[in-house]
mmCIF file of C-alpha atoms in Angstrom:
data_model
loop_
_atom_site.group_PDB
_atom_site.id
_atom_site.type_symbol
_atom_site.label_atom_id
_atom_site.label_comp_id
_atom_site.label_asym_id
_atom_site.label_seq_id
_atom_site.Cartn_x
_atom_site.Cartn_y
_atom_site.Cartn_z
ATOM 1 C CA UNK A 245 258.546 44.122 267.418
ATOM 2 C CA UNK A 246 255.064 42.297 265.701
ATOM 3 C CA UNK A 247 255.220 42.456 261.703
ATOM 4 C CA UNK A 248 252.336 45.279 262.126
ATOM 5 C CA UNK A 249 254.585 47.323 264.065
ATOM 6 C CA UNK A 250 257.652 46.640 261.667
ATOM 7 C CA UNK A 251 254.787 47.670 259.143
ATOM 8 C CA UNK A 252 253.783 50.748 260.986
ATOM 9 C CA UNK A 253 257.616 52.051 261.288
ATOM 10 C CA UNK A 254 258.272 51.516 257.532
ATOM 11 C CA UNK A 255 256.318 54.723 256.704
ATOM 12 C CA UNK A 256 253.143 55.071 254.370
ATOM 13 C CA UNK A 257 255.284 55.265 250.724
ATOM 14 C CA UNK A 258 255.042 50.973 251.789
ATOM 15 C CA UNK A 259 251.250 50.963 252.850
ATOM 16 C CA UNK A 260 250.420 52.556 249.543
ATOM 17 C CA UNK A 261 252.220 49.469 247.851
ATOM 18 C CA UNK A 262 251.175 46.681 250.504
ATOM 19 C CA UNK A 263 247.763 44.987 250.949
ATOM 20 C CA UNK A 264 246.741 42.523 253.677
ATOM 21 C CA UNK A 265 245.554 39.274 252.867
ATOM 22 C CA UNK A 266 242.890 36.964 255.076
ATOM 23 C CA UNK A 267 241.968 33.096 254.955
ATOM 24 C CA UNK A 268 245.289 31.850 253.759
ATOM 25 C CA UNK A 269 244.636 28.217 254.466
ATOM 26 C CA UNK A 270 247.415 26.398 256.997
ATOM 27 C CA UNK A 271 247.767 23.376 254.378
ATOM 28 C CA UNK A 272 251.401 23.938 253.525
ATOM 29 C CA UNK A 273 254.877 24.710 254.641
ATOM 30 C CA UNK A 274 255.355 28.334 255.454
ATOM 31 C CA UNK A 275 258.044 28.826 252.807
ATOM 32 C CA UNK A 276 255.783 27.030 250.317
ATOM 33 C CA UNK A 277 252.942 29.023 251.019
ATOM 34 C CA UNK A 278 254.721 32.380 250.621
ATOM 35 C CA UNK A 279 256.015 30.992 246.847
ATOM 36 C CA UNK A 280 252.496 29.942 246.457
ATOM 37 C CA UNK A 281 251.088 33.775 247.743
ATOM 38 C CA UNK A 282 253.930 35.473 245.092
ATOM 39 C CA UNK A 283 253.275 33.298 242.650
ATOM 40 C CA UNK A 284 249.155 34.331 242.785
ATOM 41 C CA UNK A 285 249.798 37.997 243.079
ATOM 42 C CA UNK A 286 252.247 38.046 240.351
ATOM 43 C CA UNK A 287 249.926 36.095 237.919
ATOM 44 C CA UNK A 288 247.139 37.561 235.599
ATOM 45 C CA UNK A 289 244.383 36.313 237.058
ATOM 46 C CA UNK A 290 244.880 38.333 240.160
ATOM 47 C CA UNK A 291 245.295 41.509 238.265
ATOM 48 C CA UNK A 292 248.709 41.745 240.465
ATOM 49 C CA UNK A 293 252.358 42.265 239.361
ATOM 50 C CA UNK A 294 255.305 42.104 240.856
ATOM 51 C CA UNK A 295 255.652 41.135 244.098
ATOM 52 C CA UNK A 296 258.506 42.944 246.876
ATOM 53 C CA UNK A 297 258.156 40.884 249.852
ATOM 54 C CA UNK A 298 255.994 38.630 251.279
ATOM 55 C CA UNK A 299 255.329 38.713 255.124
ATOM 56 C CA UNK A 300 253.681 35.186 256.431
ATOM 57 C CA UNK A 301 253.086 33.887 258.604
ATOM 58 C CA UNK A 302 252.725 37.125 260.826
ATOM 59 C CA UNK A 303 251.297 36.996 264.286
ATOM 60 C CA UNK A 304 247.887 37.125 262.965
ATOM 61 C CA UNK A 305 246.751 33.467 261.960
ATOM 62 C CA UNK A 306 245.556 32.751 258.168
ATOM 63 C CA UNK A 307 247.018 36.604 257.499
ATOM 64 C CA UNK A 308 249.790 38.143 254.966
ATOM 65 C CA UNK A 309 250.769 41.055 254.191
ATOM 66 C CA UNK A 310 252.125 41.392 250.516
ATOM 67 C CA UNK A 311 253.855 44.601 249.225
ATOM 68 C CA UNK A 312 253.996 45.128 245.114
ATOM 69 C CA UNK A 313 256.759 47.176 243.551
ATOM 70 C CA UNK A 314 253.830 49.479 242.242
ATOM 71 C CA UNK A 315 250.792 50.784 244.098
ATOM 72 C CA UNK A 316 249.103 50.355 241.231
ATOM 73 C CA UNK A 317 249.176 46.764 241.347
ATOM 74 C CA UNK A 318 247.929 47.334 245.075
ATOM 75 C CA UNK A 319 244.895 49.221 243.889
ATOM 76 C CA UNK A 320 244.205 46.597 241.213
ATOM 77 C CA UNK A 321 244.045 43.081 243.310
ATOM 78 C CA UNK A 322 241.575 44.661 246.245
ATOM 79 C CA UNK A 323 239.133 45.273 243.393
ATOM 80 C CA UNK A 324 239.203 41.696 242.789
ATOM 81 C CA UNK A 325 237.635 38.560 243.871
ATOM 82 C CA UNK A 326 240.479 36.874 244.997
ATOM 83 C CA UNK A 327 240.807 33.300 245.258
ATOM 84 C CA UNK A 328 243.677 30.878 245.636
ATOM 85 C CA UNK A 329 243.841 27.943 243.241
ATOM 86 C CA UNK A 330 246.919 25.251 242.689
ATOM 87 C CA UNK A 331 247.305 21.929 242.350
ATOM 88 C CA UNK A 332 248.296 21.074 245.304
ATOM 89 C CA UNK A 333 245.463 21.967 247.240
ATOM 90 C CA UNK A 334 242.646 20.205 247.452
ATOM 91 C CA UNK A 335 240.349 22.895 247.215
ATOM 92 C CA UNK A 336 240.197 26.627 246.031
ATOM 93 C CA UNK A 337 240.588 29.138 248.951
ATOM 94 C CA UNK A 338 238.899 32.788 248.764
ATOM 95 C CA UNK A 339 240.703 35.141 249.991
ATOM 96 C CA UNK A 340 239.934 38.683 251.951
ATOM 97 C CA UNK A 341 242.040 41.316 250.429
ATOM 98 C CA UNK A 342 242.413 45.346 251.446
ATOM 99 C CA UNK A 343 244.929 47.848 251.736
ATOM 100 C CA UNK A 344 247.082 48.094 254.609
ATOM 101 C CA UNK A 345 246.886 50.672 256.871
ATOM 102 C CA UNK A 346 248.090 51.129 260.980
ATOM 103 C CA UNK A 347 244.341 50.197 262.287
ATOM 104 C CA UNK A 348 245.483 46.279 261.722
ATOM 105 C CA UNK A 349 247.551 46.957 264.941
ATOM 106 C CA UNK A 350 243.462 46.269 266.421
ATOM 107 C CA UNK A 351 242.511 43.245 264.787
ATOM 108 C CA UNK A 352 239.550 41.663 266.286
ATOM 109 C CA UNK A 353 237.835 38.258 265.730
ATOM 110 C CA UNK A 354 234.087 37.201 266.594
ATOM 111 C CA UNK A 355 231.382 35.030 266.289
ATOM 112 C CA UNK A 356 227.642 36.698 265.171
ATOM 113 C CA UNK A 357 224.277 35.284 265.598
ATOM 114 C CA UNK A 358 222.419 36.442 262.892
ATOM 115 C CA UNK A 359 219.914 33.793 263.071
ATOM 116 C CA UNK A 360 217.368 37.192 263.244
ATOM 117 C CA UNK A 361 217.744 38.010 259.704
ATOM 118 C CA UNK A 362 215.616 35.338 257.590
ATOM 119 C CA UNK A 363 217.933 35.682 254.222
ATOM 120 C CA UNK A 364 221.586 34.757 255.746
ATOM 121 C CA UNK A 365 223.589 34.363 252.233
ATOM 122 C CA UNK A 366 222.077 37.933 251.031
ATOM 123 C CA UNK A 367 223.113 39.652 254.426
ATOM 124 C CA UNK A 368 226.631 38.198 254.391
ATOM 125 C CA UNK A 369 226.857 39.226 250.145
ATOM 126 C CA UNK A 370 225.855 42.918 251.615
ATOM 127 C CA UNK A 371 228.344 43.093 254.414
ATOM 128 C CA UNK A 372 231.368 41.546 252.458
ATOM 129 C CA UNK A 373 230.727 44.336 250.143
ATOM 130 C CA UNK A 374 230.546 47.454 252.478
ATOM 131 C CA UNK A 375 233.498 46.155 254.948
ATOM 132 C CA UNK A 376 235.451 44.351 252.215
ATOM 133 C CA UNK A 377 238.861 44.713 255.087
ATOM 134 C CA UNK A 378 236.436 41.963 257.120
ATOM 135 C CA UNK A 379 236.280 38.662 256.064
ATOM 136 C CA UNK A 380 232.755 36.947 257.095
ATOM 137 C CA UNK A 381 232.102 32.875 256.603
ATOM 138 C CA UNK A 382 229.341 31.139 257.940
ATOM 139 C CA UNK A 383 229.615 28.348 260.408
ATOM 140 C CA UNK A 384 229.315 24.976 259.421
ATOM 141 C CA UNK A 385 227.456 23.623 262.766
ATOM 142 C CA UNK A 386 226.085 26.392 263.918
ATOM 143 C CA UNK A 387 222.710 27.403 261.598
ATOM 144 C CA UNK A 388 222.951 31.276 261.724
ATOM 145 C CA UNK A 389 225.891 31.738 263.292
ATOM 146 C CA UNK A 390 229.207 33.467 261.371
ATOM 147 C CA UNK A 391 232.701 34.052 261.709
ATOM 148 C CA UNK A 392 234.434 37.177 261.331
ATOM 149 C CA UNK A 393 237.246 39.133 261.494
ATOM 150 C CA UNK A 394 239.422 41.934 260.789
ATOM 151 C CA UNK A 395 240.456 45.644 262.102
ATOM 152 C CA UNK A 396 238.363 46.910 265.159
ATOM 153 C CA UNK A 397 237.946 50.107 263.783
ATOM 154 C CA UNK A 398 235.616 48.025 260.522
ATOM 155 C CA UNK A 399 233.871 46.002 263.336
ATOM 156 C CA UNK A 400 232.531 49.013 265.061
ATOM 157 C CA UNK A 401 230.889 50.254 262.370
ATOM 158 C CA UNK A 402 229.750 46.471 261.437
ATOM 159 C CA UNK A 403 228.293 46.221 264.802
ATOM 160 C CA UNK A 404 226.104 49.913 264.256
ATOM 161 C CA UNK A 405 225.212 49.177 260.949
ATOM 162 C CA UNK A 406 223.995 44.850 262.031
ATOM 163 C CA UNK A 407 222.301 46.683 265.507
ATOM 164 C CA UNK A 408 220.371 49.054 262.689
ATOM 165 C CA UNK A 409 219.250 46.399 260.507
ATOM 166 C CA UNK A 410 217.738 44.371 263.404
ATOM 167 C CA UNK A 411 216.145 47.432 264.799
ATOM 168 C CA UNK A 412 214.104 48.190 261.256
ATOM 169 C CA UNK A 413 213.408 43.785 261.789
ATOM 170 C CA UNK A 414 211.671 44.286 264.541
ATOM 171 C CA UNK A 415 209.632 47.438 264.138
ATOM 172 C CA UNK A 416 208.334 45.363 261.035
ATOM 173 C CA UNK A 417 206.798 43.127 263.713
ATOM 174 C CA UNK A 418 203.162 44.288 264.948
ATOM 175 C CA UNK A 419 203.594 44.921 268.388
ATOM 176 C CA UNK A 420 201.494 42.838 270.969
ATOM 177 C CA UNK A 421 200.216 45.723 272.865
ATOM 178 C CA UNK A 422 199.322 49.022 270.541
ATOM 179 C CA UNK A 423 198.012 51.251 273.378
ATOM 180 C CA UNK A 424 201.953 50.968 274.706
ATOM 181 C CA UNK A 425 205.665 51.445 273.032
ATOM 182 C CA UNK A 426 207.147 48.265 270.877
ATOM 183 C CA UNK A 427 209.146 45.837 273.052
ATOM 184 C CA UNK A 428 212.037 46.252 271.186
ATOM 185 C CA UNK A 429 211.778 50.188 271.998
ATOM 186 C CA UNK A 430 211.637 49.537 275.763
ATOM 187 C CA UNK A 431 214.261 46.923 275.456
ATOM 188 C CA UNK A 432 216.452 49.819 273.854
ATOM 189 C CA UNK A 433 215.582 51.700 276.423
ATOM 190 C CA UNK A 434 216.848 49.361 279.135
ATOM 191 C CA UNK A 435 219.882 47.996 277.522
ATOM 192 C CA UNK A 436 222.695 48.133 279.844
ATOM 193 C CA UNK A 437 226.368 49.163 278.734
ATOM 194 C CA UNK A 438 228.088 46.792 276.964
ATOM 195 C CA UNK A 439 231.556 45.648 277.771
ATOM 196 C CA UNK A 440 234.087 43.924 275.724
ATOM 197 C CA UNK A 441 238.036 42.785 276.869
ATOM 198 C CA UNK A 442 240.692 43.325 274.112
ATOM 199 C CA UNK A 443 243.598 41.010 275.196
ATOM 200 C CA UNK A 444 246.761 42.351 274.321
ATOM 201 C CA UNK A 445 250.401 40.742 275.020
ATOM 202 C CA UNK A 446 251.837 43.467 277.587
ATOM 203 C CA UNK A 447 254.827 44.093 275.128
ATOM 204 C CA UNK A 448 252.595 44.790 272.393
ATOM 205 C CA UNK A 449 250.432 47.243 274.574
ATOM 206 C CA UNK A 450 253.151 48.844 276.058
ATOM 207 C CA UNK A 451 254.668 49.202 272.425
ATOM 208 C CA UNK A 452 251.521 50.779 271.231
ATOM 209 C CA UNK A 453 251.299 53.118 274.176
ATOM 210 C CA UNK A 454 254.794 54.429 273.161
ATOM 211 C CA UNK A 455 254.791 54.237 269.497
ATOM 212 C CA UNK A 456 251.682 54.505 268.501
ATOM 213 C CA UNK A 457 249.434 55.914 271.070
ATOM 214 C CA UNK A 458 247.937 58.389 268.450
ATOM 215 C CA UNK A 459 246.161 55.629 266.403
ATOM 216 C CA UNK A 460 245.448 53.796 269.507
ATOM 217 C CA UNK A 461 243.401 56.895 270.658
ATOM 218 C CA UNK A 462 241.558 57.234 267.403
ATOM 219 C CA UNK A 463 240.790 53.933 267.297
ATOM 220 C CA UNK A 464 238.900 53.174 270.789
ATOM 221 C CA UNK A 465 237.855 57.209 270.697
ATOM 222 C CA UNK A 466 233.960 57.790 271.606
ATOM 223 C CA UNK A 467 234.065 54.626 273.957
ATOM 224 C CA UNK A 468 235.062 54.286 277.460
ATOM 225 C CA UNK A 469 238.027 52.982 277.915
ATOM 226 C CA UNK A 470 239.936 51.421 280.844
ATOM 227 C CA UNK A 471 243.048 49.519 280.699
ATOM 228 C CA UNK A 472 245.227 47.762 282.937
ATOM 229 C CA UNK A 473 248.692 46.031 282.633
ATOM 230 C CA UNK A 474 249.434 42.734 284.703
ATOM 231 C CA UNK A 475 253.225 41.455 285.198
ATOM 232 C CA UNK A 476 254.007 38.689 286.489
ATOM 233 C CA UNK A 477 256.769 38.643 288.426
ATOM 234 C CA UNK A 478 257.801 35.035 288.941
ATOM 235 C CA UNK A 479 260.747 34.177 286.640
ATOM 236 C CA UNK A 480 258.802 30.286 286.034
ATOM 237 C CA UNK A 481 255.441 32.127 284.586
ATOM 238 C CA UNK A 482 255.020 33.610 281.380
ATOM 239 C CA UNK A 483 253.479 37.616 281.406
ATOM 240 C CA UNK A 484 249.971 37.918 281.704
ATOM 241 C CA UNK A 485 248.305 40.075 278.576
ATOM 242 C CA UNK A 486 246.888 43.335 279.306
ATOM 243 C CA UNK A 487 243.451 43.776 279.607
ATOM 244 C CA UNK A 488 241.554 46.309 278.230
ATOM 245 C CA UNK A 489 237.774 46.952 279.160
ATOM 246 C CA UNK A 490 235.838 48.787 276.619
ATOM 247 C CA UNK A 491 232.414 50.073 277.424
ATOM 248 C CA UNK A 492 229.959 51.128 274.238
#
């Protein structure tokens, strides 16, 4: 069973107390870096207080989950800029914060070109504050380009709400030809269906399928959905994930 799912089966009176935390840098032990993690959220500048239990590493890679003795202090560090300071780092880390809930079952990772929007830093500063559970930083080689991730339910309304904001871009734009519709209207127009592959350990899908099917459903609901389980059966090869198609 994933820590999500352990999560998940613990009931909501520990989601109201637990938040997840992104971008915990892989600089330390993981024993040290869970004393480190309690010893931030327990400390004043975090706005925290005592901490339950600290899950890291889980099966998602920079993330913990951290559950307080009091919601309260739950409520308290996600209105906060968190960032992760000790001397033994070489650097501060900021960290993504937000509440827990069962839609980090669907956690999704991607890389944007938003080399269309001509003021980058004020675009990302707008986005981390709508879809604070998605944690956004800009690539270092790539001009334009940005990594992000989080739940797939926060991505697909990322992905309207970035689609919007180019559309209103280019209707700025005088269109070439003013007897006939804007390009970017007939390109609307023509865009095909687009399809995306969620790979998902066959365990874990089959888990989901029988435990939590219900989120699952809300989740991918309004798309088109097909999925498809592949076993392998030679003893000497590991299972192949699941693959599951999803057409906007």
């Amino acid at each position: 069973m994933s820590d999500v799912s352990m999560m998940s089966s613990e009931g909501s009176s520990d989601w109201s107390r637990t938040v997840v935390v992104a971008g915990v840098p892989d600089v330390l032990s993981s024993e040290r870096m869970s004393d480190k993690l309690t010893i931030h959220f327990q400390s004043a500048r975090s706005q925290g207080g005592d901490v339950k239990e600290v899950q890291y590493p889980t099966h998602l890679k920079g993330v913990a989950f951290i559950t307080f003795e009091n919601w309260q202090d739950a409520d308290r560090v996600v209105e906060c800029n968190q960032m992760l300071k000790d001397k033994e780092f070489d650097e501060e880390y900021p960290l993504t914060v937000y509440k827990f809930t069962p839609e980090v079952t669907f956690y999704a990772y991607a890389d944007m070109d938003l080399s269309l929007f001509p003021d980058l830093s004020t675009l990302i500063t707008s986005m981390r504050s709508t879809y604070k559970s998605v944690r956004f930083k800009p690539s270092l080689t790539k001009v334009g380009f940005v990594s992000a991730e989080g739940p797939f339910s926060a991505f697909r309304e990322l992905r309207k709400d970035l689609l919007s904001r180019a559309q209103s871009l280019r209707d700025m734009q005088p269109s070439p030809d003013k007897a006939g519709p804007s390009r970017s209207v007939v390109e609307e127009k023509n865009r095909t269906e687009e399809t995306v592959s969620l790979w998902l350990d066959t365990h874990v899908y089959m888990y989901i399928q029988m435990m939590d099917k219900r989120e699952w459903d809300r989740c991918v609901g309004g798309h088109h959905v097909t999925a498809q389980a592949i076993l392998v059966l030679k003893s000497s090869a590991p299972p192949s994930p699941a693959t599951c198609s999803v057409r906007g």
